[in-house]
Coordinates of C-alpha atoms and ligand atoms in Angstrom, one line a residue:
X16 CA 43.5 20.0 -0.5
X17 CA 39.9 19.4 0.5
X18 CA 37.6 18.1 -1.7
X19 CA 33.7 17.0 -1.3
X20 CA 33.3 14.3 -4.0
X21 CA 29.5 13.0 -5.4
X22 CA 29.5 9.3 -5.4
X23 CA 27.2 8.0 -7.4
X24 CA 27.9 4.0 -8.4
X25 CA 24.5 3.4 -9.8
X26 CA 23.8 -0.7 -10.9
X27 CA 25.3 -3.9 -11.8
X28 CA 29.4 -4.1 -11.8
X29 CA 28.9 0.1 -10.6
X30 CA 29.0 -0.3 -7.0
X31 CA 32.0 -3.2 -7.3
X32 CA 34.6 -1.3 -9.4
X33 CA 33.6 2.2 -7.9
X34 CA 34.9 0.8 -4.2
X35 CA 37.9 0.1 -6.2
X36 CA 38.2 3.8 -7.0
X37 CA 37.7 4.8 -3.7
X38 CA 40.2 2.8 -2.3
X39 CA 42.8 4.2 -5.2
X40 CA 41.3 7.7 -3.9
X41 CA 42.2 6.9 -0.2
X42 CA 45.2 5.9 -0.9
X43 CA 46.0 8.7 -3.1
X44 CA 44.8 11.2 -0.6
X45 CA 47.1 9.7 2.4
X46 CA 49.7 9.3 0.1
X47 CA 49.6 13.1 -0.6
X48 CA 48.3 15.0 2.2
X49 CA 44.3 15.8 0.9
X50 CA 40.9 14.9 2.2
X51 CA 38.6 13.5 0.4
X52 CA 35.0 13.8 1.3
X53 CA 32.4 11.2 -0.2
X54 CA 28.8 11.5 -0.2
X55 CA 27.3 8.3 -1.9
X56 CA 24.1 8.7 -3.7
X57 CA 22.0 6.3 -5.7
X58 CA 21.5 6.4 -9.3
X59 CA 20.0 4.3 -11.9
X60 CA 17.8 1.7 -11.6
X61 CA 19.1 1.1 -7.9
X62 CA 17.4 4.6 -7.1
X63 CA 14.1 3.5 -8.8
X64 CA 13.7 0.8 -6.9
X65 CA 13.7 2.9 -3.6
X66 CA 12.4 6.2 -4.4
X67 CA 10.5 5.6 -8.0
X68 CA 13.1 7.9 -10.3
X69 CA 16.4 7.4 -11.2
X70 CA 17.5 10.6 -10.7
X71 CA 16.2 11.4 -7.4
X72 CA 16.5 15.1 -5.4
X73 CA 18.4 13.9 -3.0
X74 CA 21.1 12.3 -5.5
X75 CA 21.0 16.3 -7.3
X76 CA 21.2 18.1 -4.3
X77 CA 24.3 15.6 -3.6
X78 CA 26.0 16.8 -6.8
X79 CA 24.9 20.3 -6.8
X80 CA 27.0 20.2 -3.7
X81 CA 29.9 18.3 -4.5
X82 CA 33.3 19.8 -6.4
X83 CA 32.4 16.7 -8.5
X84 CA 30.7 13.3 -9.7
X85 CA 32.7 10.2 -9.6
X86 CA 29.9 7.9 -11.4
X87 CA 30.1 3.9 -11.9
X88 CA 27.4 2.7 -14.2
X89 CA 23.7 1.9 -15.3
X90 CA 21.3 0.3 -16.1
X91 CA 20.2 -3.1 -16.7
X92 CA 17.3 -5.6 -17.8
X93 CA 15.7 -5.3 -15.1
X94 CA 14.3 -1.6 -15.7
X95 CA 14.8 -1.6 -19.9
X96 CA 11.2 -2.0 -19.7
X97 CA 10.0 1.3 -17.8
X98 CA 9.2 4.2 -19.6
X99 CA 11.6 5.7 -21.4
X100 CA 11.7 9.3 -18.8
X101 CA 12.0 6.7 -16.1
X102 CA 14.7 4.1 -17.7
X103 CA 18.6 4.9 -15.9
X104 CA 19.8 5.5 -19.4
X105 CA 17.3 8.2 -20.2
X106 CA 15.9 9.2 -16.7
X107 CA 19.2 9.4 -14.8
X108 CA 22.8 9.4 -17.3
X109 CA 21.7 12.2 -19.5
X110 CA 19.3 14.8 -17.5
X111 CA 22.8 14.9 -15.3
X112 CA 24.6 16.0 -18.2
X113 CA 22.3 18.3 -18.9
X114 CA 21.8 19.4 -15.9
X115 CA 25.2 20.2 -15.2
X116 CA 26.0 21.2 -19.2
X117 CA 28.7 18.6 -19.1
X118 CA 29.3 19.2 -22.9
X119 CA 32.6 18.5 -23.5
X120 CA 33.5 14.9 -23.1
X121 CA 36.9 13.0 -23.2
X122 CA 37.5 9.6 -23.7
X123 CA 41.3 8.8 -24.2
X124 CA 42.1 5.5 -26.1
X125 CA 45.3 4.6 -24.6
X126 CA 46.8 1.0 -24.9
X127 CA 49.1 0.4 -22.2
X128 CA 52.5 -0.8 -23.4
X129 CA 52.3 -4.4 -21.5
X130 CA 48.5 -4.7 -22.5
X131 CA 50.0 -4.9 -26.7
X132 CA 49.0 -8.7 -26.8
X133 CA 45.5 -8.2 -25.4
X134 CA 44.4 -5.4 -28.3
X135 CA 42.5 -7.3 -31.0
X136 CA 44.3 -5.2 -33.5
X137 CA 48.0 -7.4 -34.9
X138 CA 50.6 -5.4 -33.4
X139 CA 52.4 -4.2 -35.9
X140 CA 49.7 -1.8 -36.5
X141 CA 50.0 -0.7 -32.8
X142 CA 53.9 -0.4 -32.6
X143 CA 54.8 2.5 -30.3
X144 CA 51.6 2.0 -28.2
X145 CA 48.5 4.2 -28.9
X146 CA 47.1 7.0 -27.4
X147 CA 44.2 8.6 -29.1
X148 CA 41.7 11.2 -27.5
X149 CA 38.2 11.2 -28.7
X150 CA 36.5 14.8 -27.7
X151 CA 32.9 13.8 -28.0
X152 CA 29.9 16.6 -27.8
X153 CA 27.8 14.9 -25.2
X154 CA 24.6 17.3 -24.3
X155 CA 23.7 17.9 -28.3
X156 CA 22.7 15.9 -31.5
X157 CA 20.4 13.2 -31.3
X158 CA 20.6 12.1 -28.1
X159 CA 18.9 15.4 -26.8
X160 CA 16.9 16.8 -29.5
X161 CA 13.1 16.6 -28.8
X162 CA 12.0 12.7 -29.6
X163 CA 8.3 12.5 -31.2
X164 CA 6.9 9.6 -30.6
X165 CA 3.3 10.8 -30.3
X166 CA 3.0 14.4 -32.1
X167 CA 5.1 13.7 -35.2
X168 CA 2.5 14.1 -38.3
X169 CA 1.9 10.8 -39.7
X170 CA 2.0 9.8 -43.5
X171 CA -1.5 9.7 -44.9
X172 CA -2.9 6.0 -44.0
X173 CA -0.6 5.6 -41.5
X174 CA -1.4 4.6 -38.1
X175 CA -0.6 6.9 -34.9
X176 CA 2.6 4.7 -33.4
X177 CA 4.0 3.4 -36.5
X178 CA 6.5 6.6 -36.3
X179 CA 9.2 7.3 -34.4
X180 CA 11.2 10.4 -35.0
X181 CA 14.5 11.1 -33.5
X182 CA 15.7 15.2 -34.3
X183 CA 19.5 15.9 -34.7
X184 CA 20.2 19.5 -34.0
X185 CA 23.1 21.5 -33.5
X186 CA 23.6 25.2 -33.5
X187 CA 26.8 27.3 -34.2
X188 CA 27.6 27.9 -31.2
X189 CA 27.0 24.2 -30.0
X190 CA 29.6 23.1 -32.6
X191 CA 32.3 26.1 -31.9
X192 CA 32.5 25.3 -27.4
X193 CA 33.4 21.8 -28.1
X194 CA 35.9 22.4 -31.2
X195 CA 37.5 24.6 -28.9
X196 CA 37.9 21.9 -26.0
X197 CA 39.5 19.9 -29.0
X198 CA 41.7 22.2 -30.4
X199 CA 43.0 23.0 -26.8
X200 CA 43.8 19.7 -26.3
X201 CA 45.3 19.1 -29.5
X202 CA 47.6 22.2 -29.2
X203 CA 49.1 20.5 -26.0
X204 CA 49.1 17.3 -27.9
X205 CA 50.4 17.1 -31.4
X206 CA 48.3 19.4 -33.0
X207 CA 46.4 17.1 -35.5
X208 CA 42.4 17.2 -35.1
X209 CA 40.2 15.0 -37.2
X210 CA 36.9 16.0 -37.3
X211 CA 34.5 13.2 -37.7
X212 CA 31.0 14.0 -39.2
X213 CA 28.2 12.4 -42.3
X214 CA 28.3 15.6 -44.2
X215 CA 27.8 13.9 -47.4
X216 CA 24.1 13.2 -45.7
X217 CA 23.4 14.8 -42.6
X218 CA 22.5 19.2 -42.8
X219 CA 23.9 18.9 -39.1
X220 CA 26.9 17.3 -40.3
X221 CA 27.4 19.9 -42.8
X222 CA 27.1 22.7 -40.5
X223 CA 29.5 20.8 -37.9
X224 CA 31.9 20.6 -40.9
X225 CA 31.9 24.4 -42.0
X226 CA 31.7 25.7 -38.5
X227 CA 35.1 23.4 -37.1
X228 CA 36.4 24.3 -40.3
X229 CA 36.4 28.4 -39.8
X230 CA 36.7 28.1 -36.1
X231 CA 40.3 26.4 -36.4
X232 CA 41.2 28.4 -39.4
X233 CA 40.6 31.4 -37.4
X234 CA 41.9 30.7 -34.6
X235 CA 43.9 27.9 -34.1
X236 CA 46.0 28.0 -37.5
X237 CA 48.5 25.9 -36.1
X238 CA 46.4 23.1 -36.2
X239 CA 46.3 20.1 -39.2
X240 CA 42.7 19.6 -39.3
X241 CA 41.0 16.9 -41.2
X242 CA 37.5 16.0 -42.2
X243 CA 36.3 12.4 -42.1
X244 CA 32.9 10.4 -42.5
X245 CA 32.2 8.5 -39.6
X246 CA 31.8 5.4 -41.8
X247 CA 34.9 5.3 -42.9
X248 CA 36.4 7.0 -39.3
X249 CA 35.4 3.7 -38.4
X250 CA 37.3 1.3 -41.0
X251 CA 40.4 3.8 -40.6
X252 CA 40.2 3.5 -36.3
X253 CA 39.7 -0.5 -37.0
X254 CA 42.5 -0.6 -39.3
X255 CA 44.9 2.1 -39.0
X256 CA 44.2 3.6 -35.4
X257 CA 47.9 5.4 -35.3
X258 CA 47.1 8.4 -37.5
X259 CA 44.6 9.8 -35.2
X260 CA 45.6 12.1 -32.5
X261 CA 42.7 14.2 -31.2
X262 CA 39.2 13.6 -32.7
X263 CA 36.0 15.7 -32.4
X264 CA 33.0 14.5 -33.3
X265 CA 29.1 14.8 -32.4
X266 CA 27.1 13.1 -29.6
X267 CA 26.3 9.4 -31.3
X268 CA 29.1 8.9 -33.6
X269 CA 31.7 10.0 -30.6
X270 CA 29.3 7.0 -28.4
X271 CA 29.8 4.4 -31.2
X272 CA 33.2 5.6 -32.1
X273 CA 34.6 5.2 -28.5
X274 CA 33.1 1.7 -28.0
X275 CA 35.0 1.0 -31.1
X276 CA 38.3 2.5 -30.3
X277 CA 38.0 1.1 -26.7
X278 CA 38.1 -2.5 -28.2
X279 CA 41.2 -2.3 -30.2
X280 CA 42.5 -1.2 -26.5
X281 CA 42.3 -4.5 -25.8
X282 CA 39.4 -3.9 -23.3
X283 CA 36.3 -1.8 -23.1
X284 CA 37.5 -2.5 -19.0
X285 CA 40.3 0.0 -19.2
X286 CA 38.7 3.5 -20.8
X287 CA 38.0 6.4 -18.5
X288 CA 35.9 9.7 -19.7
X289 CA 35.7 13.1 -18.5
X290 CA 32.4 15.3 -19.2
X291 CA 33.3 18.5 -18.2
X292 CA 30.8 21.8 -18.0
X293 CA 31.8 25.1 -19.5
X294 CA 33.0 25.9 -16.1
X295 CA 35.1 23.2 -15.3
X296 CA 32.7 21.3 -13.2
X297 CA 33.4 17.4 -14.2
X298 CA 31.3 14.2 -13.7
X299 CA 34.0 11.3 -14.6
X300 CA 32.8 7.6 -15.0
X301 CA 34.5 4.5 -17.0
X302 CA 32.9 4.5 -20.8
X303 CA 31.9 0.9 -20.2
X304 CA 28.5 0.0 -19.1
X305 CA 27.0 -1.6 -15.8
X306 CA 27.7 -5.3 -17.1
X307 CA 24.8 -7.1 -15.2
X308 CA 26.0 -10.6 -16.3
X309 CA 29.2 -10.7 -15.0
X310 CA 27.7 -8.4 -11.6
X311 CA 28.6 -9.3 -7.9
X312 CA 31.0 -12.1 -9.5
X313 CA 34.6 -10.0 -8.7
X314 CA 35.7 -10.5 -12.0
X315 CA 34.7 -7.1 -13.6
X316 CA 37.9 -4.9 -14.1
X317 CA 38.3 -1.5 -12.3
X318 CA 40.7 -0.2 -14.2
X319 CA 38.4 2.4 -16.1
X320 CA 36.8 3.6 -13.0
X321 CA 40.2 4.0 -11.3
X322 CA 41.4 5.9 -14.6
X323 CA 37.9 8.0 -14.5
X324 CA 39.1 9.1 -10.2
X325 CA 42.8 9.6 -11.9
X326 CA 41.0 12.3 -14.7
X327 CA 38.6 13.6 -11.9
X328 CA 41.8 14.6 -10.0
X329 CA 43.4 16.3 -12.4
X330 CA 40.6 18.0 -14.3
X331 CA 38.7 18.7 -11.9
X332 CA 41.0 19.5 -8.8
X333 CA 44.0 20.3 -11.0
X334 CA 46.1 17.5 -9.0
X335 CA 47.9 16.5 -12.2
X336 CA 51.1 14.3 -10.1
X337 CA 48.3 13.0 -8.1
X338 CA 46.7 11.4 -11.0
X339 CA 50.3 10.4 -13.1
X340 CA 50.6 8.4 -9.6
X341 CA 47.8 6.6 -10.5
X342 CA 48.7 5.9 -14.0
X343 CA 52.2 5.3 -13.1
X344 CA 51.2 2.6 -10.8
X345 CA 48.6 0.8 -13.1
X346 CA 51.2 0.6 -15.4
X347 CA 53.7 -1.1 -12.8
X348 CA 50.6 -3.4 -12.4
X349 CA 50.6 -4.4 -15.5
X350 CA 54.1 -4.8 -16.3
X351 CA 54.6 -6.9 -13.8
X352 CA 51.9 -9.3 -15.6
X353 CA 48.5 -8.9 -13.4
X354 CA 45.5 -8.5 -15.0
X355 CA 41.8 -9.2 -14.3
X356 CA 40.0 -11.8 -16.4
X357 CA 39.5 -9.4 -19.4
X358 CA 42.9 -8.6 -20.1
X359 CA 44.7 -11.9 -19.6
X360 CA 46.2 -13.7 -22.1
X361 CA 47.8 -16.9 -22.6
X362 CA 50.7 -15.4 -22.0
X363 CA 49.3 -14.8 -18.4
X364 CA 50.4 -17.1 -15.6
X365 CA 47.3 -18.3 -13.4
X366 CA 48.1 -16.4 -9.8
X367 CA 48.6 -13.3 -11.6
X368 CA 44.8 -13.0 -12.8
X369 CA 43.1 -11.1 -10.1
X370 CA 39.3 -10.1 -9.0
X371 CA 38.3 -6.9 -8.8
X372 CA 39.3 -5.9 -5.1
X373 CA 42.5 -8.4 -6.1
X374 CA 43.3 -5.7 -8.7
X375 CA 42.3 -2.6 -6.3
X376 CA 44.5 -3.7 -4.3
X377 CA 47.5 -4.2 -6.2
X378 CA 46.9 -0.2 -7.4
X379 CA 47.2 1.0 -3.9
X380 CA 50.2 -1.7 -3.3
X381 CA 52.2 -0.1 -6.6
X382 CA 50.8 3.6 -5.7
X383 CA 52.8 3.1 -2.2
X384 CA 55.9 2.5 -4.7
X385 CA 55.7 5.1 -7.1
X386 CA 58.2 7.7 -7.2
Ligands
LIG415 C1 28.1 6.1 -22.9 C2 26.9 5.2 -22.8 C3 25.7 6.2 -22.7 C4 25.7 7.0 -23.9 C5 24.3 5.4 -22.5 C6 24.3 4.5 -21.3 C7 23.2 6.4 -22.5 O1 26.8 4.4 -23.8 O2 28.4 6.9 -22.0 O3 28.8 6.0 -23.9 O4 25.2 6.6 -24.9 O5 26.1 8.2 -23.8
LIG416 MG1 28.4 4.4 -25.1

């Protein structure tokens, strides 16, 4: 199979971990007989330092042209000053989703078996391991809706800049495409959805709630779906993560949520995502952030990006044994005891803590090996 892949490995730890990627990629593709074609791009604030926007033409016409994005990370202090239209976060990160209508995305919470003694959480609560997947609506809600900064209409006596108004909107059938990418999941799953919302406040909450609640009724009966406030979602993931199986939830909460659910992981280093158009089309990127203290040091952990190339293969170019490989191999890594700085332990004996090429390289050395 031939594949022309966006690269786009944007700021800070990005450009590190995402050679990792590649290199697992490489491998992967000698291993089983494709081609992968990579056309880097900048992104971020690396692309406003050259061309003056983070999201430059050349960097779309890249993607637009590409069977999909393999993304690092952005941003950093260095441009959290710029305008908001210019900043990675805002300029860059979500006009791609947009532009792409990469609404539906998935961020699995897996702790790897060997990893048990690195999750914050005691691990009685973890026994069995934990695999959770958090389906997050990522081109709606708050994130997106029109921000006033300037044209909101001010309180009598109140000065023009003292407001700031963020607009949460969703529509119908906003809330109905992504319960459907979470009910499909759960049915290959265990069929539990809990759908995570603030409808004792919010009126977008309470429409997310009635709409989830007829869509599944109507059509996926099968399904045991659940209502939770994202207040308490949060106490239940940092306390009792095992009865989730798939959650839905909007834009923000799903952000917070998956930061939350990544720690108990044992590391925000280890969690991949997949944002995925209507059509299939995927940008896939590690949930973690561009880390621009620990940057250019080797110690940032690549795991997450190497995960995010393991999704892209197998949503996006339906190589499902190609991307096990991957999964089976970081898990031979790990049992055999190597881990990068944020996932050692005491437990862990000095030569097996590895930089980031260190641990690359082990992937491709295990991927070699797996059956
Ligand atoms: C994420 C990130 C982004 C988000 C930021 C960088 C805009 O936190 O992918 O979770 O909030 O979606
Ligand atoms: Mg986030």
């Amino acid at each position: 199979m031939k594949k022309r892949i966006a690269v786009l490995a944007g700021d800070g730890i990005g450009p590190e971990i995402m050679k990792e990627g590649l290199k697992v990629l490489d491998a992967v593709a000698y291993r089983f007989g494709h081609v992968f074609e990579y056309k880097e791009a900048l992104v971020g604030g690396c692309a406003y330092d050259k061309y003056g926007h983070p999201l430059p033409d050349e960097t779309k016409k890249t993607c637009d042209n590409a069977d999909a994005i393999y993304f690092g990370a952005v941003g950093g202090p260095k441009w959290d000053a710029l305008p908001a239209e210019l900043t990675p976060e805002r300029g860059a990160l979500l006009p791609l989703r947009a532009l792409y209508g990469l609404f539906a995305n998935l961020r699995p919470a897996v702790i790897f078996g060997p990893l048990a003694d690195a999750a914050s959480l005691k691990s009685e609560r973890l026994k069995g391991g934990l695999d959770i997947l958090i389906v997050r609506e990522l081109t709606g809600g708050v994130y997106f809706g029109k921000n006033k900064v300037k044209s909101v209409t001010l309180q009598e006596g109140a000065v023009q800049g003292d407001y700031a108004v963020d607009y949460m909107i969703y529509s119908v059938p906003e809330i109905q495409r992504i319960a459907r990418v979470a009910c499909d999941a759960a049915m290959k799953r265990n069929r539990k959805l809990t759908s995570i919302d603030k409808a004792n406040v919010l009126e977008s909450s309470k429409l997310w709630r009635k709409v989830v609640t007829e869509y599944v009724q109507k059509n996926y009966p099968q399904i045991i779906l659940n209502h939770m406030y994202v207040d308490n979602a949060a106490m239940q993931i940092a306390t009792n993560p095992k009865q989730f199986d798939v959650i839905v939830t909007e834009n923000m909460f799903g952000d917070i949520l998956s930061d939350l659910a990544s720690a108990i992981t044992g590391s925000i280093g280890m969690l991949p995502s997949a944002s995925l158009s209507a059509s299939g089309f995927g940008l896939f990127e590690p949930i973690h952030g561009s880390a621009p203290d620990i940057a250019g040091q080797g110690k940032a952990n690549p795991l997450a990006q190497i995960l995010s190339g393991a999704m892209m293969l197998k949503y996006a170019f339906g190589l499902g044994k190609e991307s096990n490989a991957i999964e089976m191999a970081i898990m031979g890594v790990l049992e055999d005891g190597y881990r990068t700085g944020d996932i050692a332990s005491a437990n862990t004996s000095k030569d097996r803590i590895l930089s980031t090429s260190g641990m690359g390289d082990k992937v491709v050395e295990y991927l070699r090996k797996v059956k």
